[in-house]
Coordinates of C-alpha atoms and ligand atoms in Angstrom, one line a residue:
M1 CA 7.7 3.8 -3.7
C2 CA 10.3 6.8 -3.4
G3 CA 9.6 9.7 -1.0
I4 CA 10.0 13.3 -2.2
I5 CA 10.3 16.6 -0.2
G6 CA 11.1 20.3 -1.4
I7 CA 11.4 23.3 0.8
L8 CA 11.4 26.8 -0.5
S9 CA 12.1 29.2 2.5
R10 CA 14.0 32.1 3.8
Q11 CA 14.3 30.7 7.2
G12 CA 15.5 27.6 8.8
V13 CA 18.2 25.0 8.0
A14 CA 17.1 23.2 4.9
S15 CA 19.2 20.0 5.7
D16 CA 17.5 19.5 9.2
R17 CA 14.0 20.1 7.8
V18 CA 14.5 17.9 4.8
M19 CA 15.7 15.1 7.1
E20 CA 13.0 15.4 9.3
S21 CA 10.5 15.0 6.5
L22 CA 12.4 12.1 5.0
R23 CA 12.2 10.2 8.4
R24 CA 8.4 10.5 8.0
L25 CA 8.7 9.1 4.5
E26 CA 10.9 6.1 5.7
Y27 CA 7.8 3.9 6.1
R28 CA 7.4 3.8 2.3
G29 CA 10.5 1.6 1.9
Y30 CA 13.8 2.7 0.5
D31 CA 17.5 1.7 -0.1
S32 CA 19.3 5.3 -0.5
A33 CA 18.7 8.7 0.3
G34 CA 20.0 12.3 -0.6
I35 CA 19.7 16.0 -0.3
A36 CA 20.5 19.0 -2.3
T37 CA 20.3 22.8 -1.0
L38 CA 20.8 26.2 -2.4
A39 CA 23.0 28.4 -0.4
D40 CA 23.7 31.9 -1.9
G41 CA 22.4 30.6 -5.1
K42 CA 25.0 27.7 -5.3
L43 CA 23.8 24.2 -5.4
D44 CA 25.4 21.5 -2.9
R45 CA 24.5 17.9 -2.5
R46 CA 25.0 14.9 -0.1
R47 CA 23.8 11.4 -0.9
A48 CA 24.2 7.9 0.8
A49 CA 23.2 4.3 0.3
G50 CA 21.3 2.5 2.9
K51 CA 19.3 3.9 5.8
L52 CA 18.8 7.7 6.6
S53 CA 21.3 7.4 9.5
N54 CA 24.0 7.0 6.9
L55 CA 23.0 10.3 5.3
Q56 CA 22.7 12.0 8.6
S57 CA 26.3 10.9 9.5
L58 CA 27.5 12.3 6.3
L59 CA 25.7 15.7 6.9
N60 CA 27.2 15.6 10.5
E61 CA 30.7 15.3 9.0
T62 CA 30.1 17.7 6.3
P63 CA 27.2 19.9 6.8
I64 CA 25.3 21.6 3.8
A65 CA 24.1 25.1 4.1
G66 CA 21.0 26.9 2.9
S67 CA 17.3 27.2 3.7
I68 CA 16.2 25.9 0.3
G69 CA 16.4 22.2 -0.4
I70 CA 15.0 18.9 -1.8
G71 CA 15.4 15.5 -0.5
H72 CA 14.5 12.0 -1.5
T73 CA 14.4 8.4 -0.2
R74 CA 15.0 6.0 -3.1
W75 CA 13.4 2.7 -3.9
A76 CA 15.7 1.5 -6.6
T77 CA 14.0 0.8 -10.0
H78 CA 16.7 1.5 -12.7
G79 CA 20.3 1.1 -11.3
A80 CA 21.6 -0.4 -8.3
A81 CA 20.8 0.8 -4.8
N82 CA 24.0 2.7 -4.3
T83 CA 25.3 6.4 -3.6
K84 CA 26.0 6.9 -7.3
N85 CA 22.4 6.3 -8.2
A86 CA 20.9 8.1 -5.1
H87 CA 18.7 11.3 -5.8
P88 CA 19.0 14.2 -6.1
H89 CA 20.4 14.1 -9.7
V90 CA 22.1 17.2 -11.2
S91 CA 22.9 18.5 -14.6
G92 CA 24.2 21.9 -15.1
S93 CA 22.2 24.4 -12.8
V94 CA 19.3 21.8 -12.4
A95 CA 18.8 19.5 -9.4
L96 CA 15.8 17.2 -9.1
V97 CA 14.2 14.3 -7.2
H98 CA 11.9 11.9 -8.8
N99 CA 9.3 9.2 -7.9
G100 CA 8.1 7.0 -10.8
I101 CA 9.6 5.4 -14.0
I102 CA 10.4 7.1 -17.2
E103 CA 9.8 4.5 -19.9
N104 CA 11.4 6.1 -22.8
F105 CA 14.6 7.3 -20.9
R106 CA 17.0 5.1 -22.9
R107 CA 16.1 6.8 -26.3
L108 CA 16.2 10.4 -24.5
R109 CA 19.6 9.4 -23.0
T110 CA 21.0 8.4 -26.3
E111 CA 20.1 11.7 -27.8
L112 CA 21.3 13.7 -25.0
E113 CA 24.6 11.9 -24.9
A114 CA 24.9 12.5 -28.7
A115 CA 24.4 16.2 -28.0
G116 CA 27.3 16.1 -25.5
H117 CA 25.8 15.4 -22.2
V118 CA 27.8 13.2 -19.9
F119 CA 25.8 10.8 -17.6
E120 CA 27.1 9.8 -14.2
T121 CA 24.4 7.2 -13.1
D122 CA 22.3 4.3 -14.3
T123 CA 19.0 5.8 -13.5
D124 CA 16.2 7.0 -15.6
T125 CA 15.9 10.1 -13.4
E126 CA 19.2 11.5 -14.5
T127 CA 17.9 11.8 -17.9
I128 CA 15.1 14.3 -16.9
A129 CA 17.8 16.5 -15.3
H130 CA 19.9 16.5 -18.5
L131 CA 16.7 17.1 -20.6
I132 CA 15.7 20.2 -18.7
A133 CA 19.3 21.5 -18.7
A134 CA 19.4 21.0 -22.5
R135 CA 16.2 23.0 -22.9
M136 CA 17.8 25.8 -20.8
N137 CA 20.9 25.7 -22.9
G138 CA 18.6 26.3 -25.7
G139 CA 17.6 29.6 -24.4
N140 CA 14.5 28.6 -22.3
D141 CA 14.1 29.9 -18.7
P142 CA 13.5 27.3 -16.0
V143 CA 9.8 27.2 -16.2
A144 CA 9.7 27.1 -20.2
A145 CA 12.5 24.3 -20.0
V146 CA 10.5 22.0 -17.6
K147 CA 7.3 22.5 -19.6
S148 CA 9.1 21.4 -22.7
A149 CA 10.9 18.5 -21.0
L150 CA 7.7 17.2 -19.6
T151 CA 6.0 16.8 -23.0
E152 CA 8.9 14.4 -24.0
L153 CA 8.7 12.0 -21.0
E154 CA 6.6 8.8 -21.2
G155 CA 5.8 7.0 -18.0
A156 CA 5.3 8.2 -14.4
F157 CA 6.9 11.0 -12.5
A158 CA 6.5 13.2 -9.5
L159 CA 9.3 15.8 -9.6
S160 CA 10.7 18.5 -7.2
I161 CA 13.2 20.6 -9.1
L162 CA 15.7 23.4 -8.0
F163 CA 17.8 25.8 -10.1
E164 CA 21.2 27.1 -9.3
G165 CA 21.0 30.9 -9.5
H166 CA 17.3 31.0 -8.7
D167 CA 16.8 31.1 -4.9
D168 CA 13.1 31.8 -5.1
L169 CA 12.0 29.0 -7.5
L170 CA 10.8 25.4 -6.9
I171 CA 9.1 23.5 -9.5
G172 CA 7.0 20.4 -9.2
A173 CA 5.1 18.2 -11.6
R174 CA 3.0 14.9 -11.3
K175 CA 2.0 12.3 -13.8
G176 CA 1.1 8.8 -12.4
S177 CA 2.7 9.6 -9.0
P178 CA 1.3 11.7 -6.3
L179 CA 2.6 15.1 -5.3
V180 CA 1.2 17.9 -3.1
I181 CA 2.0 21.6 -2.5
G182 CA 2.3 22.4 1.3
V183 CA 1.5 26.1 1.8
G184 CA 3.4 27.7 4.7
D185 CA 3.8 31.2 5.9
D186 CA 6.3 32.8 3.5
E187 CA 7.5 29.4 2.5
M188 CA 6.3 26.7 0.2
F189 CA 6.8 22.9 0.1
L190 CA 6.5 20.0 -2.2
G191 CA 5.9 16.5 -0.8
S192 CA 4.9 13.0 -2.0
D193 CA 2.0 13.1 0.4
A194 CA 0.6 15.2 3.2
L195 CA 2.8 13.3 5.8
A196 CA 5.9 14.6 4.1
V197 CA 5.0 18.3 4.6
A198 CA 3.1 17.7 8.0
P199 CA 5.9 18.9 10.2
F200 CA 5.8 22.4 8.4
T201 CA 2.1 22.9 7.4
N202 CA -1.4 21.6 7.5
R203 CA -2.4 23.4 4.4
V204 CA -2.1 21.0 1.4
I205 CA -2.9 21.1 -2.2
Y206 CA -3.3 17.9 -4.0
L207 CA -2.0 18.3 -7.6
E208 CA -4.0 16.6 -10.2
E209 CA -2.8 14.1 -12.9
G210 CA -0.7 16.1 -15.5
D211 CA -0.5 19.3 -13.1
M212 CA 3.0 21.2 -13.0
C213 CA 3.5 24.0 -10.5
V214 CA 5.8 27.0 -10.1
L215 CA 6.6 28.0 -6.5
S216 CA 8.1 31.2 -4.9
H217 CA 8.4 31.6 -1.2
N218 CA 5.0 33.3 -1.0
A219 CA 3.1 32.4 -4.0
F220 CA 2.3 29.5 -6.4
Q221 CA 0.9 29.0 -9.9
I222 CA -0.4 25.6 -11.2
F223 CA -0.8 24.5 -14.7
D224 CA -3.0 21.8 -15.8
A225 CA -1.9 19.2 -18.6
A226 CA -3.1 21.5 -21.3
D227 CA -0.9 24.2 -19.7
Q228 CA -3.7 26.2 -18.6
E229 CA -3.4 28.0 -15.2
V230 CA -5.9 26.4 -12.7
I231 CA -6.9 26.8 -9.1
R232 CA -6.8 23.8 -7.0
P233 CA -8.4 23.9 -3.4
V234 CA -6.2 24.1 -0.4
A235 CA -7.3 21.4 2.1
L236 CA -6.6 21.3 5.8
V237 CA -5.2 17.9 6.9
Q238 CA -5.3 16.5 10.3
S239 CA -1.8 15.1 10.5
A240 CA 0.1 18.4 10.5
G241 CA 2.9 18.1 12.9
A242 CA 1.5 14.9 14.1
T243 CA 4.0 12.0 14.1
V244 CA 3.0 8.6 13.8
E245 CA 5.0 6.8 16.6
K246 CA 5.5 3.4 17.7
G247 CA 4.7 4.1 21.5
N248 CA 5.5 1.2 23.6
Y249 CA 5.7 -1.2 20.8
R250 CA 8.7 -2.7 19.4
H251 CA 7.7 -2.3 15.7
F252 CA 4.9 -0.4 13.8
M253 CA 3.6 -3.8 12.6
Q254 CA 3.1 -5.1 16.3
K255 CA 1.4 -1.7 17.1
E256 CA -0.8 -2.0 14.0
I257 CA -1.7 -5.7 14.8
F258 CA -3.0 -4.5 18.4
E259 CA -4.7 -1.5 17.0
Q260 CA -7.2 -3.8 15.1
P261 CA -9.9 -3.6 17.7
D262 CA -9.9 0.2 17.2
S263 CA -9.4 0.2 13.4
T264 CA -12.2 -2.4 12.7
A265 CA -14.5 -0.5 15.1
R266 CA -14.0 2.9 13.5
T267 CA -14.5 1.3 10.0
I268 CA -17.6 -0.6 11.0
S269 CA -19.1 2.4 12.6
A270 CA -18.8 4.1 9.2
Y271 CA -21.1 1.6 7.7
V272 CA -23.5 0.2 10.4
D273 CA -26.6 2.1 11.4
A274 CA -26.7 0.7 15.1
L275 CA -30.2 1.7 15.8
E276 CA -31.7 0.1 12.7
Q277 CA -29.1 -2.9 12.8
S278 CA -28.7 -2.3 9.1
I279 CA -26.0 -1.0 6.7
E280 CA -25.8 2.5 5.3
L281 CA -23.0 2.8 3.0
P282 CA -21.0 6.0 3.1
G283 CA -21.0 8.5 0.3
D284 CA -23.6 9.3 -2.4
D285 CA -26.6 6.9 -2.0
N286 CA -27.1 7.0 -5.8
A287 CA -23.6 6.3 -6.8
I288 CA -24.3 2.7 -7.2
D289 CA -27.6 0.9 -7.5
W290 CA -26.9 -2.7 -6.5
S291 CA -30.1 -3.9 -7.8
E292 CA -28.9 -3.1 -11.3
I293 CA -25.5 -4.6 -11.0
T294 CA -25.1 -8.0 -12.9
H295 CA -21.3 -8.4 -12.8
L296 CA -18.8 -7.4 -10.3
H297 CA -15.1 -7.2 -11.2
M298 CA -12.8 -6.8 -8.2
V299 CA -9.1 -5.9 -8.7
A300 CA -6.2 -5.3 -6.3
C301 CA -2.6 -6.2 -5.5
G302 CA -1.0 -8.3 -2.8
T303 CA -2.9 -8.3 0.5
A304 CA -5.6 -6.1 -0.8
Y305 CA -6.2 -8.8 -3.6
Y306 CA -6.7 -11.5 -0.9
A307 CA -9.3 -9.2 0.6
T308 CA -11.2 -9.3 -2.8
C309 CA -10.9 -13.0 -2.8
V310 CA -12.6 -13.3 0.6
A311 CA -15.3 -10.9 -0.6
E312 CA -15.8 -13.0 -3.7
Y313 CA -17.2 -15.8 -1.5
W314 CA -19.5 -13.1 0.4
F315 CA -20.8 -11.4 -2.6
E316 CA -21.7 -14.8 -4.5
Q317 CA -23.1 -16.5 -1.3
I318 CA -25.0 -13.7 0.2
A319 CA -25.8 -11.1 -2.5
G320 CA -26.0 -13.8 -5.4
L321 CA -23.7 -11.6 -7.4
P322 CA -21.4 -13.2 -10.1
V323 CA -17.9 -12.0 -9.3
K324 CA -14.4 -12.0 -11.0
T325 CA -11.4 -11.1 -9.0
D326 CA -8.1 -10.1 -10.8
I327 CA -4.5 -9.3 -9.7
A328 CA -4.3 -5.8 -10.9
S329 CA -1.1 -6.3 -12.9
E330 CA -2.8 -9.0 -14.9
F331 CA -6.2 -7.5 -15.4
R332 CA -6.0 -5.2 -18.3
Y333 CA -3.5 -7.4 -20.2
R334 CA -6.0 -10.2 -20.0
Q335 CA -8.4 -7.9 -22.1
P336 CA -11.3 -8.9 -19.9
A337 CA -14.7 -9.1 -21.6
L338 CA -16.4 -6.5 -19.6
P339 CA -20.2 -6.1 -19.9
Q340 CA -21.6 -3.3 -21.8
K341 CA -24.1 -2.7 -19.0
G342 CA -24.6 -3.8 -15.4
G343 CA -20.8 -4.0 -14.7
L344 CA -19.3 -2.7 -11.5
A345 CA -15.5 -2.6 -10.9
L346 CA -14.5 -2.5 -7.4
F347 CA -10.8 -1.8 -6.3
V348 CA -9.2 -2.4 -3.1
S349 CA -6.1 -0.4 -2.0
Q350 CA -4.6 0.7 1.4
S351 CA -2.6 3.5 -0.2
G352 CA -4.9 4.4 -3.0
E353 CA -1.8 5.0 -5.3
T354 CA -0.7 1.6 -6.4
A355 CA 0.2 1.9 -10.2
D356 CA -1.3 -1.3 -11.4
T357 CA -4.6 -0.8 -9.4
L358 CA -4.8 2.7 -10.6
A359 CA -4.2 1.6 -14.2
A360 CA -6.9 -1.0 -14.0
L361 CA -9.3 1.5 -12.6
R362 CA -8.7 3.6 -15.7
Y363 CA -9.2 0.8 -18.0
C364 CA -12.6 0.1 -16.4
K365 CA -13.6 3.8 -16.6
E366 CA -12.5 3.8 -20.2
A367 CA -14.9 0.7 -20.8
G368 CA -17.8 2.5 -19.0
L369 CA -18.0 0.7 -16.0
K370 CA -19.2 2.1 -12.7
T371 CA -16.2 2.2 -10.2
A372 CA -15.9 1.9 -6.5
A373 CA -13.0 1.7 -4.2
V374 CA -12.1 0.5 -0.8
V375 CA -9.2 2.8 0.3
N376 CA -7.4 3.8 3.5
V377 CA -6.4 7.3 2.3
P378 CA -9.5 9.3 1.1
T379 CA -7.5 12.0 -0.7
S380 CA -5.5 9.4 -2.8
T381 CA -5.5 9.2 -6.5
I382 CA -7.8 6.1 -6.6
A383 CA -10.3 7.6 -4.2
R384 CA -10.4 10.8 -6.4
E385 CA -11.1 8.9 -9.5
V386 CA -13.9 6.4 -8.5
D387 CA -17.7 6.9 -8.3
L388 CA -18.0 5.7 -4.8
V389 CA -15.3 5.6 -2.1
L390 CA -15.8 2.8 0.5
P391 CA -13.4 4.1 3.2
T392 CA -11.4 2.0 5.8
L393 CA -10.7 4.2 8.9
A394 CA -7.6 2.2 9.8
G395 CA -5.5 5.3 10.2
P396 CA -1.9 5.6 8.8
E397 CA -0.4 2.1 8.3
I398 CA 3.4 2.5 8.6
G399 CA 4.5 -1.2 8.5
V400 CA 5.2 -2.2 5.1
A401 CA 3.3 -5.5 5.8
S402 CA -0.4 -4.7 5.8
T403 CA -2.4 -5.7 8.9
K404 CA -4.9 -3.3 10.2
A405 CA -5.6 -2.2 6.7
F406 CA -6.5 -5.8 5.6
T407 CA -9.0 -6.5 8.5
A408 CA -10.5 -2.9 7.9
Q409 CA -10.9 -3.8 4.2
L410 CA -12.6 -7.0 4.9
C411 CA -15.1 -5.0 7.5
A412 CA -15.8 -2.5 4.7
L413 CA -16.4 -5.2 2.1
A414 CA -18.5 -7.3 4.5
A415 CA -20.8 -4.3 5.2
T416 CA -21.0 -3.6 1.4
V417 CA -22.0 -7.3 0.8
I418 CA -24.7 -7.0 3.4
A419 CA -25.9 -3.7 1.5
A420 CA -25.7 -5.4 -1.8
G421 CA -27.8 -8.3 -0.7
K422 CA -30.5 -6.1 0.8
A423 CA -30.7 -4.1 -2.4
R424 CA -30.8 -7.2 -4.5
G425 CA -33.5 -8.8 -2.4
T426 CA -31.2 -11.9 -1.5
L427 CA -31.2 -11.3 2.2
S428 CA -34.0 -11.5 4.7
R429 CA -34.3 -9.0 7.3
D430 CA -33.5 -11.5 9.9
R431 CA -30.4 -12.6 8.1
E432 CA -29.4 -8.9 7.7
I433 CA -29.8 -8.4 11.4
A434 CA -27.7 -11.4 12.2
L435 CA -24.9 -10.5 9.9
V436 CA -24.8 -7.0 11.2
K437 CA -24.8 -8.3 14.7
A438 CA -21.7 -10.7 13.7
L439 CA -19.9 -7.8 12.2
N440 CA -20.4 -5.6 15.2
G441 CA -18.8 -8.4 17.3
V442 CA -15.4 -8.2 15.3
P443 CA -13.6 -5.8 17.5
R444 CA -14.2 -7.7 20.7
L445 CA -13.2 -11.0 19.2
I446 CA -10.1 -9.5 17.9
S447 CA -9.4 -8.2 21.4
E448 CA -10.0 -11.6 22.7
S449 CA -7.5 -13.1 20.1
F450 CA -4.7 -11.2 21.6
A451 CA -4.5 -13.8 24.4
L452 CA -2.9 -15.9 21.6
D453 CA 0.1 -13.7 21.4
D454 CA 2.3 -15.3 23.9
P455 CA 1.5 -19.0 22.8
I456 CA 2.2 -18.0 19.3
A457 CA 5.5 -16.4 20.2
E458 CA 6.5 -19.7 21.8
L459 CA 5.5 -21.6 18.6
A460 CA 7.4 -19.0 16.5
R461 CA 10.8 -20.2 18.1
D462 CA 10.8 -23.4 16.4
L463 CA 8.9 -22.5 13.3
S464 CA 11.5 -19.8 12.5
K465 CA 13.9 -22.5 11.7
A466 CA 11.8 -23.7 8.9
R467 CA 13.0 -23.5 5.2
D468 CA 9.6 -23.7 3.8
V469 CA 6.1 -23.4 5.2
I470 CA 2.7 -24.4 3.6
Y471 CA -0.6 -22.7 4.4
L472 CA -3.8 -24.4 3.7
G473 CA -7.5 -23.2 3.9
R474 CA -10.8 -24.1 2.4
G475 CA -13.6 -21.9 1.1
V476 CA -13.4 -18.4 2.3
H477 CA -10.3 -19.3 4.4
F478 CA -8.2 -20.2 1.4
P479 CA -7.5 -16.4 0.8
I480 CA -6.5 -16.4 4.5
A481 CA -4.1 -19.1 3.9
L482 CA -2.6 -17.1 0.9
E483 CA -2.4 -14.0 3.2
G484 CA -0.8 -15.8 6.0
A485 CA 2.0 -17.2 3.4
L486 CA 2.4 -13.6 2.1
K487 CA 2.8 -12.2 5.6
L488 CA 5.4 -14.9 6.5
K489 CA 7.6 -14.5 3.3
E490 CA 7.5 -10.8 3.1
I491 CA 8.7 -10.0 6.7
S492 CA 10.8 -13.4 7.7
Y493 CA 12.0 -14.1 4.2
I494 CA 11.2 -17.8 4.8
H495 CA 9.6 -19.3 1.6
A496 CA 5.8 -20.0 2.1
E497 CA 3.1 -21.1 -0.2
G498 CA -0.7 -20.8 0.3
Y499 CA -2.9 -23.5 -1.2
A500 CA -6.6 -24.6 -1.1
S501 CA -6.5 -27.6 1.2
G502 CA -8.3 -29.8 -1.3
E503 CA -5.6 -29.0 -3.9
L504 CA -2.8 -30.7 -1.8
K505 CA -3.3 -34.1 -3.3
H506 CA -2.9 -32.7 -6.9
G507 CA 0.9 -32.2 -6.4
P508 CA 1.9 -30.1 -3.4
I509 CA 1.5 -33.2 -1.0
A510 CA 4.9 -34.2 -2.5
L511 CA 6.4 -31.4 -0.6
I512 CA 5.3 -32.8 2.7
D513 CA 7.9 -34.1 5.2
E514 CA 8.7 -33.7 8.8
E515 CA 10.9 -30.6 8.0
T516 CA 8.1 -28.7 6.4
P517 CA 5.4 -27.0 8.7
V518 CA 1.9 -27.2 7.3
V519 CA -0.4 -24.5 8.8
F520 CA -4.2 -25.2 8.5
V521 CA -6.5 -22.3 8.7
A522 CA -9.7 -24.1 9.5
P523 CA -12.6 -23.0 11.9
H524 CA -15.2 -25.7 12.6
D525 CA -17.5 -24.8 9.8
D526 CA -19.3 -26.6 7.0
L527 CA -16.0 -27.5 5.4
F528 CA -14.1 -28.6 8.5
D529 CA -14.4 -32.3 8.0
K530 CA -12.9 -32.0 4.7
S531 CA -10.1 -30.1 6.1
L532 CA -9.6 -32.7 8.8
S533 CA -9.3 -35.3 6.1
N534 CA -6.6 -33.2 4.3
L535 CA -5.0 -32.6 7.7
Q536 CA -4.8 -36.3 8.5
E537 CA -3.3 -36.9 5.1
V538 CA -0.4 -34.6 5.9
A539 CA -0.2 -36.1 9.3
A540 CA 0.0 -39.6 7.8
R541 CA 3.1 -38.4 5.9
R542 CA 4.8 -37.3 9.0
G543 CA 3.9 -33.7 8.1
N544 CA 4.5 -31.1 10.9
V545 CA 0.8 -29.7 11.4
L546 CA -0.1 -26.7 13.0
L547 CA -4.1 -26.3 13.1
I548 CA -5.6 -23.0 13.7
S549 CA -9.1 -23.5 14.7
D550 CA -11.7 -22.9 17.4
K551 CA -12.3 -25.1 20.5
E552 CA -14.9 -27.4 18.5
G553 CA -12.4 -27.9 15.7
L554 CA -9.4 -28.6 18.0
E555 CA -11.5 -31.3 19.9
A556 CA -12.5 -32.8 16.7
A557 CA -9.0 -33.0 15.5
G558 CA -7.8 -34.7 18.6
D559 CA -4.1 -35.2 19.0
T560 CA -3.4 -35.5 15.2
P561 CA -1.9 -31.8 15.0
A562 CA 1.5 -31.5 16.4
Q563 CA 0.7 -27.9 17.4
M564 CA -2.7 -25.9 17.8
I565 CA -3.8 -22.4 18.0
E566 CA -7.3 -21.9 19.4
V567 CA -9.2 -18.9 18.1
P568 CA -12.4 -17.6 19.9
T569 CA -15.5 -19.3 18.5
C570 CA -17.3 -16.9 16.1
D571 CA -20.0 -16.6 13.4
A572 CA -18.7 -18.0 10.2
F573 CA -19.5 -14.9 8.2
I574 CA -16.8 -12.9 10.1
A575 CA -14.4 -15.8 10.7
P576 CA -11.9 -14.8 7.8
I577 CA -11.5 -11.4 9.6
L578 CA -10.8 -13.0 12.9
Y579 CA -8.5 -15.7 11.5
S580 CA -6.3 -13.1 10.0
L581 CA -5.1 -12.2 13.5
P582 CA -3.1 -15.5 14.2
V583 CA -1.5 -15.7 10.8
Q584 CA -0.3 -12.0 11.3
M585 CA 0.9 -12.6 14.8
L586 CA 2.7 -15.9 13.6
A587 CA 4.4 -14.1 10.8
Y588 CA 5.5 -11.3 13.3
H589 CA 6.9 -13.3 15.8
I590 CA 8.8 -15.7 13.3
A591 CA 10.3 -12.6 11.7
V592 CA 11.3 -11.1 15.2
E593 CA 13.0 -14.5 15.9
K594 CA 14.8 -14.2 12.6
G595 CA 16.0 -10.6 13.5
T596 CA 14.7 -9.3 10.0
D597 CA 13.7 -5.5 9.5
V598 CA 10.0 -6.1 10.3
D599 CA 8.7 -2.7 9.4
Q600 CA 10.7 -2.1 6.3
P601 CA 11.6 -5.6 4.9
R602 CA 14.3 -5.9 2.4
N603 CA 13.3 -4.9 -1.4
L604 CA 9.7 -3.9 -0.3
A605 CA 7.8 -0.6 -0.6
K606 CA 4.7 0.4 1.3
S607 CA 3.0 1.4 -1.9
V608 CA 4.2 0.3 -5.4
T609 CA 3.6 3.3 -7.4
V610 CA 5.5 2.0 -10.4
E611 CA 4.3 -0.8 -12.7
Ligands
AGP1 C1 0.9 -6.3 2.0 O1 1.5 -6.9 3.3 C2 2.0 -5.9 1.1 N1 2.8 -5.0 1.7 C3 1.4 -5.6 -0.4 O2 1.0 -6.8 -0.9 C4 0.4 -4.6 -0.5 O3 -0.9 -5.2 0.1 C5 0.0 -4.4 -2.0 O4 1.2 -3.8 -2.4 C6 -1.2 -3.5 -2.3 O5 -0.9 -2.1 -1.8 P1 -2.2 -1.3 -1.7 O6 -3.2 -1.8 -0.7 O7 -1.7 0.2 -1.2 O8 -2.8 -0.9 -3.0

């Protein structure tokens, strides 16, 4: 996901302010960056591949003047991650930065080249700059030129656009990618999110789908998709000026792993009525009547998808509700047979901006389903389009690899399952109290699991040498095995696969040898004996077994596993939440051993706002 900032001001040094904002957007993941400013009406530009430090060095060597500027961190979609393709892109008097994908850019580029436009880059974005310049060459002023060009773009965009010769004008537009206006004192801003403009203002306007805005230094106009001028509310956001810092931690991911007692406690507190020992779902009580729901479809991507896979077991076992889970990028193309009535679509997304998940949401709304979403950003697009928001209160998650958001998602889903079971009459009062009690114990148990950090760091030394790693789990821990494998591969770049333990014999067991670590995620629950059989099958083939279990499980396994991690004994209901911690810590320490970029792993973005 790219990062965008635009600054329209008569004070300050635009290049310093743009760089400060881009540093707050680094967490989104990127592979090049750039800035353009207006000084005395003249456009100037600096761009650099790689980290922001490269752009900063270039600016130190060749400073760029002006109090007006736009900046961008690019996560390459079309065209290599190099300086040539870095934003801002320029055509004539137009300079712009873009987040999204223009799907019809090749046809537009061909037409523009035929009209004499000369392209310098391999990007879809440059086409937008030429299209606007072409409309201006045709006699349109900048506002009319942008409006005309936007009608020809297919795909997703968030844009911030400057014009040479117009030093009191900044134009923005959003379709499919988020964009906010920051309202300052005699200055205006455009940003990908509230964090981008946080150094300058806490007054933020969230543009709606299809909006376009025209800013001057002390005023703004917003036009909706039908080109009608509209008023959008100005929100006061908390994070103004607040910077998310690592504190004493080595990485944001490490900090966020250790924040999980707090992040789960905050999330649980938003759902649990401690006095009544019951669940009160946040939001409008009447948004969803769980007693009328007959089919639950859960849709998400990546780690968030694994949270839905855990919740599938819970909804079916505790609330007796038939569930189908889908990877968002597959869901709508599968043409699912959605029920005419009684259907609920539940989406899980940390950012609330993931393009595939958002597209699946709109598909379900089109089909008439009720919709709900577990999101960590209450102002996100997904949060603003569902019938019911089920918030996670994990706070900003900066590490690209999701940790505290995942366990917060599981807490929110666990609470929702209890509420659904109660509403559907499948949960006795005693059982409800027991489940709420187990949920309330999660923060403490997570704190206790931190004692594992040093022993896991020790194990990581050897495991970091592995070429392939297999994660195995049964029942509700199969998704935790999948999540453990994803964590490892996305930050250490070691190939890892998650499998259902029972599936091993149907092929993957051929992979077992003494070089391949096999990580079993297996608390001593109803399925443990079966997991132990699978573990012994692996050991019998000289597999290098690491068993993650509780005291009882490790005793039952005896000396069969080569290595062990003892997790605090806990209620089976919340075990998947707790067992997320050792697989997170294992991935983290292995990545540190490997020396990879733990917080911004190669090729990855924090939120994938393109399909
Ligand atoms: C998780 O470690 C990954 N960074 C990734 O799979 C992520 O969970 C996925 O892209 C979904 O993002 P979202 O929760 O913001 O929708």
